[in-house]
Each structure stands twice: as structure tokens, then as C-alpha cells.
Coordinates of C-alpha atoms in Angstrom, one line a residue:
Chain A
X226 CA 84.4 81.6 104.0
X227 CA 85.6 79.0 102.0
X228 CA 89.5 79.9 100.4
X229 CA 91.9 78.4 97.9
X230 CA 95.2 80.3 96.8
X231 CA 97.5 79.1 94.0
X232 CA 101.1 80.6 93.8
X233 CA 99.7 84.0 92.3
X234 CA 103.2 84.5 90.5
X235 CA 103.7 82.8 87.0
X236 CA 106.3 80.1 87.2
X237 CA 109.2 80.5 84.5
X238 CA 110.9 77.1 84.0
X239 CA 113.6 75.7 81.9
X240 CA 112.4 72.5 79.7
X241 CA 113.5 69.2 81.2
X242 CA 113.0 70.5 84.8
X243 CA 110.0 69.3 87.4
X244 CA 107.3 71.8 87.0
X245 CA 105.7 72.1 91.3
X246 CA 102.7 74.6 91.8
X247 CA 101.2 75.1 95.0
X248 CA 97.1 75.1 96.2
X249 CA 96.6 76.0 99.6
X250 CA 92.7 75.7 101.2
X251 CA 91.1 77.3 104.6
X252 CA 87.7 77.0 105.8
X253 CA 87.0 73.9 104.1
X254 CA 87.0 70.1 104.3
X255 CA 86.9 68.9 100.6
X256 CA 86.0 65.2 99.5
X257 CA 88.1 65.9 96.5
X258 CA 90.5 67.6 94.9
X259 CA 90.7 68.3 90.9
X260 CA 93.2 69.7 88.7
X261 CA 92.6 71.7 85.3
X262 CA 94.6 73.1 82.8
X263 CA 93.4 76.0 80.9
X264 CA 94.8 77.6 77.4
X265 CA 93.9 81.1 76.4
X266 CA 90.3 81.1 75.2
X267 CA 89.8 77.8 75.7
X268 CA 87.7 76.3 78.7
X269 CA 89.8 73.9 81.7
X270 CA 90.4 70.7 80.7
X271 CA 90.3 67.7 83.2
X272 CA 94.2 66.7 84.6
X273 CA 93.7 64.5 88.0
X274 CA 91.3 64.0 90.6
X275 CA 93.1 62.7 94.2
X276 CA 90.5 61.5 97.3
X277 CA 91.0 63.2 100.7
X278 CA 92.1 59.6 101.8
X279 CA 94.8 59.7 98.4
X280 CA 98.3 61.1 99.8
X281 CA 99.5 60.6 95.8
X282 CA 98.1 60.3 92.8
X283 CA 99.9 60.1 89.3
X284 CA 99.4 60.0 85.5
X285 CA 102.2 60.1 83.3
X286 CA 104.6 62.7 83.5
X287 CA 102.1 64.4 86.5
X288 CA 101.9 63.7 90.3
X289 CA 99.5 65.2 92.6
X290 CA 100.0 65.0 96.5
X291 CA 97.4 66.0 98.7
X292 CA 98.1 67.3 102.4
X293 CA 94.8 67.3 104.4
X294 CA 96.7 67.9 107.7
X295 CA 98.3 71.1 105.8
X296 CA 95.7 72.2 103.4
X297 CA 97.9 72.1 100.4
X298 CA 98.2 70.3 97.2
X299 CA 101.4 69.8 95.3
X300 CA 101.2 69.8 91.6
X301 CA 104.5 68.3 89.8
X302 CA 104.9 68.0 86.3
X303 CA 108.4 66.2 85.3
X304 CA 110.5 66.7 82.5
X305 CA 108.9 69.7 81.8
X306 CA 108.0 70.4 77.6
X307 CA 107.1 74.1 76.0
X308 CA 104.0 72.2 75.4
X309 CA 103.1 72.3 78.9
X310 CA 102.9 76.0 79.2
X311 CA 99.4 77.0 80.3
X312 CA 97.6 78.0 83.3
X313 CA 97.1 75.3 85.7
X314 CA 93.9 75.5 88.2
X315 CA 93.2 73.5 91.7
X316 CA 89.5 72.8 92.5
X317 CA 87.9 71.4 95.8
X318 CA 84.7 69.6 95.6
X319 CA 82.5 68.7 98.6
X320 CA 81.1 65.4 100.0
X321 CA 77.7 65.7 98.2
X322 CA 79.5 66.7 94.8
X323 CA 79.2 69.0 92.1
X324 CA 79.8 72.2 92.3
X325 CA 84.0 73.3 91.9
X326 CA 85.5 76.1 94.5
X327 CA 88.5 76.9 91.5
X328 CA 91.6 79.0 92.5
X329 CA 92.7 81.7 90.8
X330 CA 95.1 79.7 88.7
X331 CA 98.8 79.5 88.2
X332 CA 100.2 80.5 84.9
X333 CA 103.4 77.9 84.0
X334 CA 105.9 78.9 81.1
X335 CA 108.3 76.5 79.8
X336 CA 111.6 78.0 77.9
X337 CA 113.3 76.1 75.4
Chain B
X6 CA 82.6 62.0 69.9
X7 CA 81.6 65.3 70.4
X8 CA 82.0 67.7 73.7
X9 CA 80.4 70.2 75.1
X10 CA 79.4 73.3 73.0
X11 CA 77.5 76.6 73.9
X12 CA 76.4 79.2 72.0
X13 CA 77.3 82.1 71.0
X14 CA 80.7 82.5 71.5
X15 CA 80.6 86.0 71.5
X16 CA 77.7 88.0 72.6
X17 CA 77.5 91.9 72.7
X18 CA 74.7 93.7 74.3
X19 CA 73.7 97.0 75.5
X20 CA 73.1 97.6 79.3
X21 CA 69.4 96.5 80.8
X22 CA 68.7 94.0 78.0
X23 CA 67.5 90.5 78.1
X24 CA 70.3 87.8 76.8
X25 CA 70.4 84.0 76.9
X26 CA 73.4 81.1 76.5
X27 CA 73.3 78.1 75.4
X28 CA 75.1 75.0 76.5
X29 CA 74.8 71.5 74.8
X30 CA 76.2 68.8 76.5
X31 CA 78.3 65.4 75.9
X32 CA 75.7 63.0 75.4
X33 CA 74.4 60.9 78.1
X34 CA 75.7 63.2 80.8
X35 CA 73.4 63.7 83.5
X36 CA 75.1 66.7 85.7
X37 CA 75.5 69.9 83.8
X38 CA 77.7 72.8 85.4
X39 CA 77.7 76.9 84.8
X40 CA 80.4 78.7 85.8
X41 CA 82.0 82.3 85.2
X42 CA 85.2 83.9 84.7
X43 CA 86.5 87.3 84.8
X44 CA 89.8 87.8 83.4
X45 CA 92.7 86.3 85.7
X46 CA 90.7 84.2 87.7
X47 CA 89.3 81.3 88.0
X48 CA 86.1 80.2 87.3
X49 CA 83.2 80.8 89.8
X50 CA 80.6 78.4 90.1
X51 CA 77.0 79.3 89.4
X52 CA 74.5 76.3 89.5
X53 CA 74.7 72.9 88.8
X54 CA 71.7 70.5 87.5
X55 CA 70.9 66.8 88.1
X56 CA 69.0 66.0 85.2
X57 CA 66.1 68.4 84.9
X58 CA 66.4 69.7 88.4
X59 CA 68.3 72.2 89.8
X60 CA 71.0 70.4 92.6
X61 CA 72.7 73.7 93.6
X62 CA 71.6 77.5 92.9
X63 CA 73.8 78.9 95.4
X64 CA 76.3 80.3 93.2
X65 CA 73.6 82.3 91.2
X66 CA 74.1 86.0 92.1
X67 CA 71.1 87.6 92.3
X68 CA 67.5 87.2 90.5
X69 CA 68.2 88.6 87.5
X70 CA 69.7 85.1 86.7
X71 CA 67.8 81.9 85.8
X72 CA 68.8 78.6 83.9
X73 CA 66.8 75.8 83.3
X74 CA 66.9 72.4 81.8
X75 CA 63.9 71.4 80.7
X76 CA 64.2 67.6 78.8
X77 CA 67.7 67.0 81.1
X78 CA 69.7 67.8 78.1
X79 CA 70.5 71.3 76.4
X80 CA 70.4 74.2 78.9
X81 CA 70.1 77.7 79.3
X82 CA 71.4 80.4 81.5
X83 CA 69.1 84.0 81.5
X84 CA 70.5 87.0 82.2
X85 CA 67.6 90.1 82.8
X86 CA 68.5 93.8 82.8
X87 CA 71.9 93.2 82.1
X88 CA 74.8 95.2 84.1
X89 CA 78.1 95.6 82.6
X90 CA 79.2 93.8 85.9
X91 CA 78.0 90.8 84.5
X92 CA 80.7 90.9 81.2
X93 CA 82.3 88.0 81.3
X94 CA 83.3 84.9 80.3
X95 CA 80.4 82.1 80.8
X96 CA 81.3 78.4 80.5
X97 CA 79.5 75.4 81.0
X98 CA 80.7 72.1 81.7
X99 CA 79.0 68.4 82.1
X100 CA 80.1 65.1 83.3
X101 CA 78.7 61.2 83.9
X102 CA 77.3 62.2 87.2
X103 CA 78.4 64.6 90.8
X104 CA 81.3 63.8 92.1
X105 CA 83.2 63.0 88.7
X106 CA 85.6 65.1 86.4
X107 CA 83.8 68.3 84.4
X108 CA 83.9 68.6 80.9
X109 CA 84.1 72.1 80.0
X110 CA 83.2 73.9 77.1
X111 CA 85.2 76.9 75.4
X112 CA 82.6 79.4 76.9
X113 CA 80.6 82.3 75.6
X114 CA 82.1 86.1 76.0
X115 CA 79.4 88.1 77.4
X116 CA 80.2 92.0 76.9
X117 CA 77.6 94.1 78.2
X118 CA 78.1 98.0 76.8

């Protein structure tokens, strides 16, 4: 079956630094993949969608790179702010669209 | 403008009853989403409607859930005989059409007792 694993560990980083989280996919062939961000209590909210013929896609201080060969997505948020603390969740979509496969998410802390 | 909202955002019930969520989305969007999510995970996808119809059922459990749509607009997911499996968080989202970002709602805490 269908699996997407984000780095299960939360990711402590210094303010100023780049920010990289990890997606890895099996079993699956996606059309798309979507970034969220999620706050406590709060549902995701929209980041970046990259085509499976996109190697890069960026917005601002984010960059998403998408590895069909390898089945990973790279996540990179530079010059990292306390604001950006949050969990950050990966989500493959198929050819017909609509419904998201999520990952379990990857909780980011920033540090003064 | 506005986004989506559902109601309520918290809802308590007792083991084998009957409860129902509400999701109203952003105006205009046709595709509306339900997902749920259990503490320290992501969210798990439910069903998904095209307008009125229902595109994609598969995530749907078992039959003791059932959402509709009726006018293509507000929706509603139906829990029967509720199990306190079934606590969790249940969000909805909505967007232009498939195949574009989700709008999500902040979700309604189902605890079943």
C-alpha cells in the first residue's frame, strides 16, 4: 500500500539557519505533491504545490524539490524565524485529483 | 472573505449515539474534502465531493459513516453508533476544483465517552 514518511523526529534549529525536512513515498506514482503547515488546533494551511515534471519550486523564503527517480521531497525554509515553528506536512495527490495521502508530519522549532 | 468553517468545534457524546458535523465552505468552491486526525498524525482522507456528488468514498471506514451534500454547498458528515475509536479530530477542507490547493478548516473535536 500506498506510504509517505516525514523525518519522524522534531527538527530544533537556530534562527537564521535553512530549515530542510524530508518526505519520502513508496507504492505510489503521484501527479502532485503539496505542502501544509499546521499550528496547534488549527487546521493545515496551503504552502506549495510542485508537478511530478517540477524538479523546483519556490516562494519566498521556501523551496521545494521533488525527486521522482528517488521518491523524496526536500522542504527548505531559509533564514529560518521563531515564527516558522510549526508542524510541516507533505501530501501526494493522484492523476484524477482530490483526495490528499498526508504524512505524519514533521514538527520544526526555531530558537532565538 | 470568509473560509471554511464547521461546526461544532467541540462535540462530546456517549458511545452508540448518532452525531453529525457540519462544514461550510468558501464560497464558489465546487470540491469539498473530509479528513481525520488522531493526535500525531496526519490527516487521513475520508471522501471528497464534486458538487453534489460523491467523487471518492474510499476513505470512509465502514457504514456507520455517511456525508452528503445536497445543494453542492454546506455538507455533512454522519457518524451512527458511535465507537470511542472514532474520537478524533474531523476537518474539512474545500478548494476551486480537484487537483488544486485545499482549504482547511480548524476542525471539530469529536470525543466519544
Amino acid at each position: 500500500s500506498q506510504k509517505i514518511e516525514q523525518n519522524s523526529e522534531a527538527l530544533n534549529i537556530q534562527e537564521g539557519k535553512t530549515a530542510t525536512l524530508t518526505c519520502n513515498y513508496t507504492n505510489y506514482s503521484p501527479a502532485y505533491l503539496q505542502w501544509y503547515r499546521q499550528d496547534p488546533g488549527r487546521g493545515p494551511v496551503f504552502l506549495l504545490l510542485i508537478r511530478e515534471n517540477e524538479k523546483e519550486k519556490r516562494k519566498e523564503r521556501l523551496k521545494v524539490t521533488f525527486d521522482t527517480t528517488l521518491k523524496q521531497s526536500l522542504f527548505h525554509i531559509t533564514a529560518s524565524q521563531p515564527a516558522d515553528s510549526a508542524t510541516y506536512l507533505c501530501a501526494l495527490e493522484g492523476w484524477q485529483g482530490g483526495k490528499l495521502i498526508f504524512g505524519q508530519g514533521t514538527e520544526l522549532s526555531v530558537k532565538p | 472573505g470568509a473560509g471554511v468553517s464547521q461546526t461544532p468545534s467541540n462535540k462530546v457524546t456517549e458511545k452508540g449515539k448518532y452525531v453529525e458535523l457540519r462544514c461550510d465552505p468558501i464560497s464558489g468552491h465546487t470540491a469539498l474534502y473530509w479528513y481525520r486526525q488522531s493526535l500525531g498524525q496526519g490527516p487521513e482522507f475520508l471522501i471528497y465531493f464534486q458538487g453534489t456528488g460523491a467523487a471518492d468514498d474510499s476513505g470512509l471506514p465502514n457504514d456507520r459513516f455517511f456525508a452528503v451534500r445536497p445543494e453542492g454547498s454546506v455538507s455533512t458528515l454522519k457518524i451512527q453508533r458511535t465507537e470511542r475509536g472514532d474520537s478524533a479530530v474531523y476537518l474539512c477542507a474545500s478548494s476551486p476544483l480537484a487537483g488544486y490547493e485545499q482549504y482547511f478548516g480548524p476542525g471539530t473535536r469529536l470525543t466519544v465517552t
